[in-house]
Each structure stands twice: as structure tokens, then as C-alpha cells.
Short mmCIF file of C-alpha atoms in Angstrom, two decimals:
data_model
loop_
_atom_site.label_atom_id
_atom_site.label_comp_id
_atom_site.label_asym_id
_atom_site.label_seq_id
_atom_site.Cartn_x
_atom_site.Cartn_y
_atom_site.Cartn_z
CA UNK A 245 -2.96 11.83 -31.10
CA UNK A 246 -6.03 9.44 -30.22
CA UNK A 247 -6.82 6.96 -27.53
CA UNK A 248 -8.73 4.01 -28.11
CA UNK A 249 -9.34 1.80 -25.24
CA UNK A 250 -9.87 -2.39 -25.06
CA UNK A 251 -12.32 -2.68 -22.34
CA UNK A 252 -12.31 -6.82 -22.97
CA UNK A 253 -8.37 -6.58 -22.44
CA UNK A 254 -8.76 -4.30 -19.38
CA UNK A 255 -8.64 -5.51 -15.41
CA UNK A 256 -9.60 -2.36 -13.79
CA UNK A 257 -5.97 -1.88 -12.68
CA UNK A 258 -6.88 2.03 -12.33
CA UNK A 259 -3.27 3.10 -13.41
CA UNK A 260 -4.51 4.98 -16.32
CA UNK A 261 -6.44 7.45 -14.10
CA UNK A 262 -3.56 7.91 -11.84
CA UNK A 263 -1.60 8.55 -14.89
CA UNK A 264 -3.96 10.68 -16.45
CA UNK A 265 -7.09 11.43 -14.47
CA UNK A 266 -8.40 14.17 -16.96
CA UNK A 267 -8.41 11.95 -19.63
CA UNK A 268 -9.72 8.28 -17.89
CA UNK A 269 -12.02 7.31 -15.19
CA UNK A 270 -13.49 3.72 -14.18
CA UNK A 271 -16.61 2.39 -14.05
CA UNK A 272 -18.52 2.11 -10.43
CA UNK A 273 -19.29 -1.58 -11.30
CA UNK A 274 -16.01 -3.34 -12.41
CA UNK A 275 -13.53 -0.82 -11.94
CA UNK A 276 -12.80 -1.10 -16.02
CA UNK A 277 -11.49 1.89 -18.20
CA UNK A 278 -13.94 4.59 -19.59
CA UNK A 279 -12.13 7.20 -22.06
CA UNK A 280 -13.14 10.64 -20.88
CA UNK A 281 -12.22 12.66 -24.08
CA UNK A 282 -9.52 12.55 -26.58
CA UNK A 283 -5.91 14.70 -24.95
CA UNK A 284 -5.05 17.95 -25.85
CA UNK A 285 -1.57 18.39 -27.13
CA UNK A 286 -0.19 19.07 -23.90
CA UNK A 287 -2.36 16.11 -22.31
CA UNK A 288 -0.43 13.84 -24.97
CA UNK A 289 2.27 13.05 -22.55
CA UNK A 290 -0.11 11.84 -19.81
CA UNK A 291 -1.72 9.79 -22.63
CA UNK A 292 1.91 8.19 -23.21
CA UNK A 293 2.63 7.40 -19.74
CA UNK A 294 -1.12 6.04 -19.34
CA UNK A 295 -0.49 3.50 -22.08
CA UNK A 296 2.93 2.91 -21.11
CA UNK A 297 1.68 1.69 -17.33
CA UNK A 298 -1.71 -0.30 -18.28
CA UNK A 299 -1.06 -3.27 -17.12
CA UNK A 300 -3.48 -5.18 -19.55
CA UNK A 301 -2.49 -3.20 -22.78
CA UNK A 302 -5.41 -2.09 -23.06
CA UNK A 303 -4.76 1.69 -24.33
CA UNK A 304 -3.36 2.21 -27.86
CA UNK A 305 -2.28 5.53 -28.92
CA UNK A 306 -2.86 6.38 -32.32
CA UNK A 307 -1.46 8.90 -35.05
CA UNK A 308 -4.38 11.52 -36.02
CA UNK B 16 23.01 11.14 -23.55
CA UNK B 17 26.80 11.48 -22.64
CA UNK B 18 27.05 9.18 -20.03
CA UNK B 19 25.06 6.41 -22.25
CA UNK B 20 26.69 3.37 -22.01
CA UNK B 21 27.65 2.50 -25.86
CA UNK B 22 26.79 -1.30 -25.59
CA UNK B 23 24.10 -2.72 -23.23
CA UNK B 24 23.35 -6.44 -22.73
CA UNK B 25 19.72 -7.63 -21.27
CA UNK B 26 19.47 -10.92 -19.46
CA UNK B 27 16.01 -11.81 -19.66
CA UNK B 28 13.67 -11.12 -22.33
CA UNK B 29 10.30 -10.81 -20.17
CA UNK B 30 8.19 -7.74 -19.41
CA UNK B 31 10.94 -6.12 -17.41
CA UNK B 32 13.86 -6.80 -20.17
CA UNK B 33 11.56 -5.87 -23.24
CA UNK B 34 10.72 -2.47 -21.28
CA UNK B 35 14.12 -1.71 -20.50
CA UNK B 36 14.90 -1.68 -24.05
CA UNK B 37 11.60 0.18 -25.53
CA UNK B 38 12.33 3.08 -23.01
CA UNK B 39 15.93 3.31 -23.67
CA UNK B 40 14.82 3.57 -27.46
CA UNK B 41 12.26 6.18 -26.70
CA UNK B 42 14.46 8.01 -24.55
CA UNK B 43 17.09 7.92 -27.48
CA UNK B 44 19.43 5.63 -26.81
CA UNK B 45 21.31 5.20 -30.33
CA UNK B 46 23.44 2.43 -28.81
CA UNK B 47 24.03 -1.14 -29.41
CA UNK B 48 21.57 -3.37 -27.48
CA UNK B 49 22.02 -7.33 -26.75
CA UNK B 50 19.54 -9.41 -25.36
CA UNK B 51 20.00 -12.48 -23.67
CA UNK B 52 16.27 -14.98 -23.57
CA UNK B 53 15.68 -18.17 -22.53
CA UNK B 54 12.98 -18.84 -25.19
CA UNK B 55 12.72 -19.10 -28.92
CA UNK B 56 9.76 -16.71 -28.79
CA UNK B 57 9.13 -12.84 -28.66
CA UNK B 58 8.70 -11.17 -25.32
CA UNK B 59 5.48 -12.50 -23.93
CA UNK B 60 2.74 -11.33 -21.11
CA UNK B 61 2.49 -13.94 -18.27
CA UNK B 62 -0.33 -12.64 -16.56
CA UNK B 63 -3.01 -13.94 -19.49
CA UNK B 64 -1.49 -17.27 -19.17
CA UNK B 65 -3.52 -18.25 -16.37
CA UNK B 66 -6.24 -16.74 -17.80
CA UNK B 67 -7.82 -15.57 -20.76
CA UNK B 68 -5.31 -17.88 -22.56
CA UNK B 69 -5.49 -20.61 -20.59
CA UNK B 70 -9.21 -20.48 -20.96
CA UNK B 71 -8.73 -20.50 -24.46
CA UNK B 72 -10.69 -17.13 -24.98
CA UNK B 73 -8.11 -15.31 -26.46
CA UNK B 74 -5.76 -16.91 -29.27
CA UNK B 75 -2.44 -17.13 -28.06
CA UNK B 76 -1.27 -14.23 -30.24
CA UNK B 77 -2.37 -11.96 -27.74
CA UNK B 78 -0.03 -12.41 -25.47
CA UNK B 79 2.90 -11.09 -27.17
CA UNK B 80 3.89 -8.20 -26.20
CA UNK B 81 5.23 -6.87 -29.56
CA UNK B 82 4.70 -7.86 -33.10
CA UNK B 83 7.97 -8.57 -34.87
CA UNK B 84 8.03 -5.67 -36.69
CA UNK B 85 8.08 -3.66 -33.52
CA UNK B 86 10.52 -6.46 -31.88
CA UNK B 87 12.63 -5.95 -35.21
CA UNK B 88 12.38 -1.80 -35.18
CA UNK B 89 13.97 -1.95 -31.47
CA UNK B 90 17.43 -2.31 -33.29
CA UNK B 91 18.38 -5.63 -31.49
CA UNK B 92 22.21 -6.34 -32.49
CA UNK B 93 22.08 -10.06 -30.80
CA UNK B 94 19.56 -11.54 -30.04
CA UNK B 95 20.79 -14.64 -27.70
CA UNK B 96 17.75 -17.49 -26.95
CA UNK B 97 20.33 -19.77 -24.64
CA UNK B 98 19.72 -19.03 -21.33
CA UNK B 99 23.29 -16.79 -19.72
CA UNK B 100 25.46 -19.14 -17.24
CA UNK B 101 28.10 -16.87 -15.74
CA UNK B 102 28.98 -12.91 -14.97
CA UNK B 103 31.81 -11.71 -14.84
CA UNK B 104 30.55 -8.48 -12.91
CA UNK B 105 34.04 -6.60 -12.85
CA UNK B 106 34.85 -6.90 -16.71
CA UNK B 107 30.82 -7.06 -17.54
CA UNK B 108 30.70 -10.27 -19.70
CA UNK B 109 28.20 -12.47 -19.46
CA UNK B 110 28.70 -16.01 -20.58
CA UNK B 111 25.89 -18.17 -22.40
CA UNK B 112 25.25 -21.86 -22.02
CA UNK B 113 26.21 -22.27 -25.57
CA UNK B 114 29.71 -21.48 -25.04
CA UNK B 115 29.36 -17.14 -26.29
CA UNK B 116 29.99 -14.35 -24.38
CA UNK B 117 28.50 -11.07 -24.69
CA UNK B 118 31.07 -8.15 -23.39
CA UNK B 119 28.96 -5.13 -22.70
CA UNK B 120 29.62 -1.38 -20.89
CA UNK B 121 26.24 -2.28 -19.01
CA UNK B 122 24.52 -5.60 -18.10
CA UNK B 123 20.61 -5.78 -17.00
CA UNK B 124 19.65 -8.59 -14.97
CA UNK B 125 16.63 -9.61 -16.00
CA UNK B 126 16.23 -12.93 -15.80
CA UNK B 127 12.86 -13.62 -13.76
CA UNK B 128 11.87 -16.65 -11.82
CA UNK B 129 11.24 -20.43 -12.11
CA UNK B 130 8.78 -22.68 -10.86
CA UNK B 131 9.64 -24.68 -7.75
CA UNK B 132 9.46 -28.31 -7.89
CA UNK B 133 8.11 -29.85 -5.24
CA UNK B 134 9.88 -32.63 -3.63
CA UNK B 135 6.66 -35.12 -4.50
CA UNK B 136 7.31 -34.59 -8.19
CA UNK B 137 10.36 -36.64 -7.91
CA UNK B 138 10.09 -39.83 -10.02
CA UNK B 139 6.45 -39.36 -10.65
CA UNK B 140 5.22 -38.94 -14.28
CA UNK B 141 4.13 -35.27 -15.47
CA UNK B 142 3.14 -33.20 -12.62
CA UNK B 143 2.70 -29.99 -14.81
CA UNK B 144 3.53 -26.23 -13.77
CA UNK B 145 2.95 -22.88 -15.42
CA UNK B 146 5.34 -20.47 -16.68
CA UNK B 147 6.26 -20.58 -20.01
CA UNK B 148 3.69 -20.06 -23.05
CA UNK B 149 4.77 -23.79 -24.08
CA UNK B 150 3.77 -24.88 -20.48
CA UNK B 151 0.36 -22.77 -21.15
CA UNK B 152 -0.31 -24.41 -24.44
CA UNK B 153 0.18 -27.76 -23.07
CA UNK B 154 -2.20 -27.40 -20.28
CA UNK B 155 -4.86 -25.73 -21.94
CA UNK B 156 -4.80 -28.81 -24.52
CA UNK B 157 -4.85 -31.02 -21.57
CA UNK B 158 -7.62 -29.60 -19.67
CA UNK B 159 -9.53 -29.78 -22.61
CA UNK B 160 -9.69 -33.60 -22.43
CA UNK B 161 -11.84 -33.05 -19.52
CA UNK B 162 -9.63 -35.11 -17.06
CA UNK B 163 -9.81 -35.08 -13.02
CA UNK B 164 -7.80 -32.42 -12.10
CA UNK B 165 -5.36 -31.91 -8.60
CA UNK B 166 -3.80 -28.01 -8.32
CA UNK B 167 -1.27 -28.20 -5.85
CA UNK B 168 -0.76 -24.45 -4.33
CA UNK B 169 -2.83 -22.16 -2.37
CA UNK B 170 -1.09 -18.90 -3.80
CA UNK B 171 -2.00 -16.28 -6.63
CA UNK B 172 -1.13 -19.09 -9.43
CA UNK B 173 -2.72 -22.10 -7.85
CA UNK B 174 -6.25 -20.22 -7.27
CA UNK B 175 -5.86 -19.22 -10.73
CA UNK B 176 -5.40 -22.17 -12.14
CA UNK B 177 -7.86 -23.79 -10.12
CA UNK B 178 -10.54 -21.45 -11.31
CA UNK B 179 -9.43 -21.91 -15.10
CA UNK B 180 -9.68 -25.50 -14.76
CA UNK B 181 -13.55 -25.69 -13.44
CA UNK B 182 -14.31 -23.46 -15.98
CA UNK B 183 -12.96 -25.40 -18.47
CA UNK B 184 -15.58 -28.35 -16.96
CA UNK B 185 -12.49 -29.73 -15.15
CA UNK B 186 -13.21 -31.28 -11.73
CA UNK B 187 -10.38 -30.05 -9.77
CA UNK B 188 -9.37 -30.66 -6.33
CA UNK B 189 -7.31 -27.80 -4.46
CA UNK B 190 -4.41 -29.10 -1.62
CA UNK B 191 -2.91 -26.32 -0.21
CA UNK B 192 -0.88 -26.32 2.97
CA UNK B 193 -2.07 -22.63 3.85
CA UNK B 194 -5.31 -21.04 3.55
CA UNK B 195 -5.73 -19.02 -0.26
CA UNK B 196 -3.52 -15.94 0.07
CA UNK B 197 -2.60 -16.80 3.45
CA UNK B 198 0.23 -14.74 3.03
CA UNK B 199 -1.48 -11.64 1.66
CA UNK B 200 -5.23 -11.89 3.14
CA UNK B 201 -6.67 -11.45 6.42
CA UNK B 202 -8.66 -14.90 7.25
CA UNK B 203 -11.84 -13.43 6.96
CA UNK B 204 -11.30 -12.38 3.33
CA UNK B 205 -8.89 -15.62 2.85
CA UNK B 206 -12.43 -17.67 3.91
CA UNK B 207 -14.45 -15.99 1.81
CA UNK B 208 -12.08 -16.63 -1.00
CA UNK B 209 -12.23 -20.21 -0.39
CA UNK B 210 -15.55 -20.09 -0.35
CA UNK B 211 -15.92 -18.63 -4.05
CA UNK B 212 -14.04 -21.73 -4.93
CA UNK B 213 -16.07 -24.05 -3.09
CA UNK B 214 -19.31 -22.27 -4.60
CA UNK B 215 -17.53 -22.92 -8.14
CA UNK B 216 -17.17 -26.64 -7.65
CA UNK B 217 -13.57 -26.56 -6.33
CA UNK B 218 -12.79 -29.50 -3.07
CA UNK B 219 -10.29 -27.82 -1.39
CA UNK B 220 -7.94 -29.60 1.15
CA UNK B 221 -6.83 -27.02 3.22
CA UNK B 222 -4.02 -27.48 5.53
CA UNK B 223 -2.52 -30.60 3.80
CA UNK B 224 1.05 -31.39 2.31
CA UNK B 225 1.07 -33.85 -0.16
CA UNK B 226 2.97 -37.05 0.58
CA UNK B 227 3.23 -38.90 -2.27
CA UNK B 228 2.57 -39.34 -5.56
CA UNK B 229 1.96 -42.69 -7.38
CA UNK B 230 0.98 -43.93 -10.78
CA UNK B 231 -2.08 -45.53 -10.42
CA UNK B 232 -4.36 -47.67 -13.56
CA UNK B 233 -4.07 -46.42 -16.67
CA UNK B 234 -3.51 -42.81 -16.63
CA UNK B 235 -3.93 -42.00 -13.06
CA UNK B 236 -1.96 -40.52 -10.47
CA UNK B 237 -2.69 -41.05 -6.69
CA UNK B 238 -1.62 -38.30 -4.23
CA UNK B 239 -1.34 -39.24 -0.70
CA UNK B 240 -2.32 -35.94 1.63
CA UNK B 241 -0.63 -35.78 4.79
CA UNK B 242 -4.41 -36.02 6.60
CA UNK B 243 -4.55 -39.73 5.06
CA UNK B 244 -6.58 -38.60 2.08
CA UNK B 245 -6.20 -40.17 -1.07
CA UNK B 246 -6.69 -38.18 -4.59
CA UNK B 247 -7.04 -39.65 -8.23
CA UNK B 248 -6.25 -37.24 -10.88
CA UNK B 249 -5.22 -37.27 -14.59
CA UNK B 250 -3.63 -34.00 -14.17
CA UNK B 251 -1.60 -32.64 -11.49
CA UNK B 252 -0.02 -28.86 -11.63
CA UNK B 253 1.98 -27.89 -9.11
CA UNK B 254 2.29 -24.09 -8.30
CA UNK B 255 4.22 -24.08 -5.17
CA UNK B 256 5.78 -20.52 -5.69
CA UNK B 257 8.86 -19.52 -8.07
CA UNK B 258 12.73 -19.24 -7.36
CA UNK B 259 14.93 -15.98 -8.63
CA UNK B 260 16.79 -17.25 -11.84
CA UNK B 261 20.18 -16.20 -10.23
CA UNK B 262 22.76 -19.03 -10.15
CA UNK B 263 24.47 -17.69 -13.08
CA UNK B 264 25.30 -14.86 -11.19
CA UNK B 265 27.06 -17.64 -7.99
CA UNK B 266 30.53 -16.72 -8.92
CA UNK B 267 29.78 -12.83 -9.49
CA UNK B 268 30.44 -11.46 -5.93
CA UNK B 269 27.09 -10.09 -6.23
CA UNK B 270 25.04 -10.46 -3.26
CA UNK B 271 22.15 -12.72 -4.34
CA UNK B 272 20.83 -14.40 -0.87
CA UNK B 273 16.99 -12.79 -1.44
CA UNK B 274 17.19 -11.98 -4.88
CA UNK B 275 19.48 -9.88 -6.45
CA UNK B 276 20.06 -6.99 -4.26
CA UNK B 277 19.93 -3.45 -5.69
CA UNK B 278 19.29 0.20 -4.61
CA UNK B 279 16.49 2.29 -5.24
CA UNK B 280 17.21 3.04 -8.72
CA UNK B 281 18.04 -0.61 -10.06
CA UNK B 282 21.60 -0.09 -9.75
CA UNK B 283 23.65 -3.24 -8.32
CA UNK B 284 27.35 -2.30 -8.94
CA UNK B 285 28.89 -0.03 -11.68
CA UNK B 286 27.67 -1.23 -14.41
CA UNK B 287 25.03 -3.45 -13.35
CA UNK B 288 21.58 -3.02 -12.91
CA UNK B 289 18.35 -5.31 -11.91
CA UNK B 290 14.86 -5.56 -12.04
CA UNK B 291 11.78 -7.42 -11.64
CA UNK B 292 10.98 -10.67 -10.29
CA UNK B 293 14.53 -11.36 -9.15
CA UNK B 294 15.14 -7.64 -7.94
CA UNK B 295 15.89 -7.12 -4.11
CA UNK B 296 14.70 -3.39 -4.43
CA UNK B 297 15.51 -0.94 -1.93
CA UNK B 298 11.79 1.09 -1.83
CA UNK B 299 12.29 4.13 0.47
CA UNK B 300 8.88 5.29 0.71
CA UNK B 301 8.37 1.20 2.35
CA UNK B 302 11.53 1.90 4.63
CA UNK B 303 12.33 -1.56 3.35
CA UNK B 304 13.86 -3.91 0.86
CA UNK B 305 11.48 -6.37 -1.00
CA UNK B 306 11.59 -8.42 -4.03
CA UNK B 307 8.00 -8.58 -6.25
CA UNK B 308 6.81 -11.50 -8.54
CA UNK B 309 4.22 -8.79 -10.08
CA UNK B 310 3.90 -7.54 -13.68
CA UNK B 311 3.20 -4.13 -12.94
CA UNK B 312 6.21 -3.18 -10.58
CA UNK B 313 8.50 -5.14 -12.97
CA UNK B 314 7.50 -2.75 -15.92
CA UNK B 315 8.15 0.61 -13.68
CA UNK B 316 11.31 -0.79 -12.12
CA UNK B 317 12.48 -1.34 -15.98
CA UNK B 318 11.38 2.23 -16.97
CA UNK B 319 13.65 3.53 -13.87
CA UNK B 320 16.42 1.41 -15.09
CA UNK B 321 16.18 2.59 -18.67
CA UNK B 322 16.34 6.19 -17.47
CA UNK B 323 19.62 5.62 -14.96
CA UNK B 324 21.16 3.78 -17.56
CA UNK B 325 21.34 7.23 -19.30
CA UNK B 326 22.80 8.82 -16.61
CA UNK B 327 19.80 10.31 -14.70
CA UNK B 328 19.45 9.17 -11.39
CA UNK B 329 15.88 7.92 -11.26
CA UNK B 330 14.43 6.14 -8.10
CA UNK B 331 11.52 3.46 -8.44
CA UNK B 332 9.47 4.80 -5.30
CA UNK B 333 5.75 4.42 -6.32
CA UNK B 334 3.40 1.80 -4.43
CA UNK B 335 3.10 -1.75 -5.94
CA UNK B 336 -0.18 -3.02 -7.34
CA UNK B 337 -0.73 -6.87 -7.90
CA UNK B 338 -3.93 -7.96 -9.05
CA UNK B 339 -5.91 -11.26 -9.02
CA UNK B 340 -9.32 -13.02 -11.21
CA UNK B 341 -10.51 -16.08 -10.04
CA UNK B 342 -13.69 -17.90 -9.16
CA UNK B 343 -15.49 -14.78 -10.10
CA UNK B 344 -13.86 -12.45 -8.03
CA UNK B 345 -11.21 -9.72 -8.65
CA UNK B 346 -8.62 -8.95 -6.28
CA UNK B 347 -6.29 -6.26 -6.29
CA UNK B 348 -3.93 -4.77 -3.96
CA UNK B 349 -1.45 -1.23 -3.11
CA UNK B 350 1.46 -1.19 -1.28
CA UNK B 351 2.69 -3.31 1.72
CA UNK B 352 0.00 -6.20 1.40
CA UNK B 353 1.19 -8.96 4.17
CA UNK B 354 -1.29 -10.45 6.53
CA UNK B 355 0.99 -9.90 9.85
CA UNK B 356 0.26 -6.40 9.55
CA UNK B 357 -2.80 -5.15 11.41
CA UNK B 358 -5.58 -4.70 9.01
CA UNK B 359 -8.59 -3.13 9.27
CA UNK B 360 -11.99 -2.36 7.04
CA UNK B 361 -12.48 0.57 4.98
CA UNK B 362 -15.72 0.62 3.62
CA UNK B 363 -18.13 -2.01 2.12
CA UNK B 364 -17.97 -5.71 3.40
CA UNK B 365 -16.11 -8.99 3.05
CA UNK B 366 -19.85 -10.74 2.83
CA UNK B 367 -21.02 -9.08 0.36
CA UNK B 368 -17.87 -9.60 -1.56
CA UNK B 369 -16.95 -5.62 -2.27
CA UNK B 370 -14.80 -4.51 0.60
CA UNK B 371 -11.90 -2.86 0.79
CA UNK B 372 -9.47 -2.84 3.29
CA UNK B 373 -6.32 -1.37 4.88
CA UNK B 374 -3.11 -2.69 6.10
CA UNK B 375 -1.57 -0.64 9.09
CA UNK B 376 2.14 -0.99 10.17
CA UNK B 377 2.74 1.09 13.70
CA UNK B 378 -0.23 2.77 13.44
CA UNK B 379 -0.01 4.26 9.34
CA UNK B 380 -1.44 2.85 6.36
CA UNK B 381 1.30 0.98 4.29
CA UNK B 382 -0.87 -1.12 2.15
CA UNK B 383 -4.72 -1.59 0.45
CA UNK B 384 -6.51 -4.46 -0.80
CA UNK B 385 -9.88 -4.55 -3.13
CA UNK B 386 -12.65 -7.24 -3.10
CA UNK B 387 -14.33 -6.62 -6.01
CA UNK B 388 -13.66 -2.83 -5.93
CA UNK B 389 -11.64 -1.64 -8.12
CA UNK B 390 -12.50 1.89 -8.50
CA UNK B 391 -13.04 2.44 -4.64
CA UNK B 392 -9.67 0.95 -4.23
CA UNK B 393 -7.71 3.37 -6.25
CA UNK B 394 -9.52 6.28 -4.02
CA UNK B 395 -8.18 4.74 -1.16
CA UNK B 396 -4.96 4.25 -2.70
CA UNK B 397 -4.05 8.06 -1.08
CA UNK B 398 -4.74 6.75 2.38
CA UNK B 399 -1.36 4.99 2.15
CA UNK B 400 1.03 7.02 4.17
CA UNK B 401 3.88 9.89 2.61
CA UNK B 402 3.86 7.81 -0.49
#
């Protein structure tokens, strides 16, 4: 699996790095999305429910 | 997957209604699905409406929330786009305005909120509101005529709109009967919202009903304040707060008198289940029941509801977060966010406009709010008492 992240879509909700704070983190400045690294197998289900929370749809899980 | 019911119906075809069905088809639910709209169009966001759409920055594809491939791969065996105008919550049939009924083993209520009308709009000629993507559409082509503009609204939707409009080049005038967020923000951080507004070219009448509204020459209305102030606008949008879509469910038994109420899974009464905007949710973790008109708690009510639907017994306990851009400034809030709590600063400051700060109910923190701090606001997020 691999994460690709919309900065322009995201609000800096933070849900992603609740969801999955090995994998996410925000930026000091606006509080938008910066992808830490690409999951693990077993990270993929963190990955899941972080895309499955954003509220700005701004994580897209992809096939590798 | 036992206890799956074989045939579920879905009032509502919003955020919460289109998650209810993409987890129940994730989860493996094999069974037949109904859904029951409102709206000739696929699920869309609201959130972008007042925003990036609005503005015209984004084209209004983006705020679907599935393509129709992926609306088309969810299996849908009825797709109903006539709003539902009766329940019958014993035998689980819900019955449409266009004279079908959809008989189902389990029936999601779904159906979100309207705009309230105020009582000035009566007999006066297009005051506008915001919900739908048609009333989105409408507006942004409006505003982009340049006209004199009067929001009507001091909440999350009438700053909003306010701040679209001026930067559209709109000049907009702001009456609101309470100060902005009076019902979420501590006046301090309610002032210095106001002033953001004021700073972006807003005139806001604070404190003000309006009276009246009149046709005036040509195209203009006149709105008559309760101060004695007099307003000329092209445009008036009223966002005076939403009502639960629930008179369908009048003769149901159902106990709809603040929402529709429902425990701490969803569940209303075998059978029947509920969430988002119209959902009276029992929230342990708050000690209390509330009902949200907020994406984000709509979408993890609807995953909760998904999951008891197939027989687990799921409970929707995490903290709500609500979030706000306008006039430059981003606002966002965890938890119990009312302004008769005591509240009390956590770290930066309310004038230099990043701050965040704590609500406190008998002495714990129940609730956050961020000015402009996004990322300090999710650390402070674990403040928030046993939750």
C-alpha cells in the first residue's frame, strides 16, 4: 500500500496523527498533514482508518 | 455476519448515510441496501460549500464524495431521490413522498438538517440560504455579480459566508443578534473574531434582529434592524441555524423532541438506528446526550452504526472535533465546546491570534478550542478528562 497526501485539500484537522501517529505528523505553522514514511504491512490498517477519518479527504491509499 | 440484517434501508444520502453503507460493504455486508435521498445528485461534502467552492477555487466536482463508479460498485438495489414521509417503526417501512414504500429488516435515519427560515423572509423576494450544492451554485454565481451583500447569522455558517463573500469583492454587512460563536467562544476570543471580520472589510451589526424586509428600487432589498438601522442589499442569505429533518418520523412513536434520540451505539429501537446531524446521541465519556451539526462526528457515528448493524455492539465514545476558516483564521475545537462552561488559557494568546484554550466543567477539562493552532491543539486534546 501507499499514501499520498493533498495538502491543498487538508484543514489541519489532526485526525490522521491520532489515527496513525507513526505514519503522519503536522506542520508547526498551519497544523496541515506531513506524510512521515510509507506503512509497513502491519501499519496498513492505521493507514485505512487514517483515510477513513480525514475530514478533508485528503489521504488516498493506493495499490503498490 | 449472522445477525446481518438481510435488507437495510438509508434515509439520507449525506456523509453519515454514504458512510454507513461504505463500511457495511467493507465490513462484508453481502446484503441488499436501499437508500432513500432527497437530491438528484451523488453523496456530496457540505463543508467545501462555504468554502473552497463557494469561492469558486475548486470546481464543483470536488465535492462529491464518490465518483459513480464507486457510488455504482456499493451495490445500491434502490436508489430513492424523493425525500421519505412516514415510518412505520414497528413493521420498518418507510414511506416516500412519491407514494413507494421501502420494507426493510433495518432502517437508518439519516436524514440531516434544514435551514431555518427566518420569520423576515416571509413575503420578501429571495433571501438565499446554504445547504444544498444547487443553493451553493446559485450563490457563488450571484456573488460574482459583485452586488451589496447582507449575511444574516452570527454562527459557524454566517461567518463563513460572510468571509467568502468579501473575498469574492462583495461588500457585505453582518447582523447578528449574538456576538460570532457566542455560543461556542469565550468573548474575548468571540471579539477578536469579530475583529478579523472587521479588519477584512465586514460592518457587523452586532446585537440586532432584523425587522423587516422590503423591496426597495430596482433590485434592492431594505432590512430594517431592530436598532433603527436601515440596510440596502442585492443579496441577502440567511443562516439562522438548521432544524433536524424529522417530521416524517411524527407518527413513529419515536421520541424526536431534540433530535432523534438514540443510545450510545446509534441504536433507536429494534431495528432502527440514527446518526448525524439529527442524532440525539447518548456520549458516555460527556455524561450527556447531545445532538452535532459537524461532519466529522457524523462520519464516526455512521462507522459505529455500520458495525452494530452487524451485530457487534459498538459505542461512538470519542471526543467531537468541529472546525472553522474564515476571515483568515482557523478555528477548531475537541469535546464539550459551550461558552457557559468556565474556560481558561492554555498556552499562546487570543492577541496574537494562536491561543488555545480549555473548557472546564466542575473543575475537569471537557472541551478544547484552537486559534490558529492546529497542531498545539491536538496535543492538548489529552488534557480532556477519562476520554
Amino acid at each position: 500500500m501507499r499514501i499520498s497526501v493533498d495538502v491543498d485539500r487538508c484543514i489541519g484537522g489532526g485526525q490522521c496523527v491520532l489515527s496513525a501517529p507513526e505514519l503522519f505528523d503536522q506542520s508547526d505553522d498551519d497544523g496541515t498533514v506531513i506524510l512521515l514514511r510509507q506503512p509497513s504491512l502491519s501499519e496498513e490498517e492505521d493507514a485505512q482508518q487514517a483515510a477513513r477519518v480525514c475530514p478533508a479527504r485528503a489521504i488516498a491509499l493506493h495499490d503498490s | 455476519m449472522s445477525t446481518a440484517p438481510p435488507h437495510v434501508a438509508v434515509v439520507g444520502a449525506g456523509v453519515a448515510g454514504l458512510t454507513v453503507m461504505q463500511e457495511l460493504r467493507r465490513l462484508g455486508y453481502a446484503g441488499r441496501l436501499t437508500v432513500v435521498g432527497a437530491e438528484p445528485h451523488l453523496p456530496y461534502d457540505r463543508p467545501v460549500l462555504s468554502k473552497q467552492v463557494l469561492l469558486g477555487e475548486w470546481p464543483v466536482e470536488r465535492a462529491y464524495l464518490t465518483t459513480q463508479g464507486e457510488w455504482e460498485a456499493l451495490g445500491i438495489e434502490e436508489w430513492h431521490t424523493e425525500p421519505a414521509i412516514e415510518l412505520d417503526a414497528v413493521r420498518r417501512v418507510v414511506r416516500l413522498r412519491d407514494g413507494g414504500t421501502v420494507e426493510a429488516d433495518a432502517v437508518v435515519v439519516a436524514s440531516g438538517c434544514r435551514p431555518r427560515i427566518p420569520g423576515f423572509a416571509a413575503g420578501a423576494r429571495g433571501v438565499r440560504v446554504l445547504r444544498s450544492i444547487d443553493d451553493c451554485l446559485r450563490l457563488r454565481d450571484a456573488l460574482a455579480e459583485g452586488p451589496r451583500v447582507a449575511v444574516v447569522g452570527g454562527g459557524f455558517l454566517g461567518l463563513e459566508l460572510a468571509s467568502a463573500a468579501r473575498t469574492m469583492g462583495a461588500h457585505v454587512e453582518l447582523v447578528t443578534r449574538k456576538p460570532p460563536l457566542e455560543r461556542v467562544l469565550p468573548p474575548e476570543l468571540s471579539a477578536e473574531l469579530r475583529a478579523m471580520h472587521e479588519e477584512q472589510g465586514t460592518v457587523v451589526h452586532c446585537g440586532f434582529d432584523v425587522e423587516r424586509l422590503v423591496a426597495g428600487a430596482g433590485d434592492v432589498d431594505v432590512l430594517h434592524l431592530s436598532n433603527g438601522e436601515v440596510i440596502h442589499a442585492e443579496l441577502v442569505v440567511a443562516a439562522v441555524g438548521v432544524e433536524p429533518n424529522l417530521e416524517w418520523l411524527r407518527s413513529s412513536g419515536l421520541d424526536i423532541s431534540d433530535g432523534l434520540e438514540c443510545d450510545d451505539g446509534g441504536r433507536v429501537a429494534a431495528g432502527i438506528y440514527c446518526c448525524g446531524d439529527v442524532a440525539h446521541w447518548w456520549n458516555p465519556a460527556l455524561g450527556r446526550r447531545m445532538r452535532f451539526e459537524h461532519r466529522v462526528p457524523a462520519v464516526e457515528q455512521a462507522t459505529v452504526v455500520a458495525r452494530n448493524l452487524l451485530g457487534e455492539r459498538a459505542s461512538w465514545t470519542s471526543l467531537p472535533f468541529w472546525w472553522t476558516d474564515q476571515a483568515g483564521g482557523r478555528l477548531q475545537g475537541y469535546g464539550l465546546t459551550v461558552s457557559e462552561l468556565e474556560f481558561t488559557a492554555h498556552s499562546g494568546s487570543i492577541g496574537e491570534r494562536r491561543f488555545v484554550g480549555l473548557y472546564l466543567d466542575r473543575g475537569s477539562v471537557v472541551g478544547a478550542v484552537g486559534f490558529n493552532s492546529p497542531k498545539e491543539l491536538r496535543q492538548a486534546r489529552q488534557l480532556i478528562g477519562n476520554l
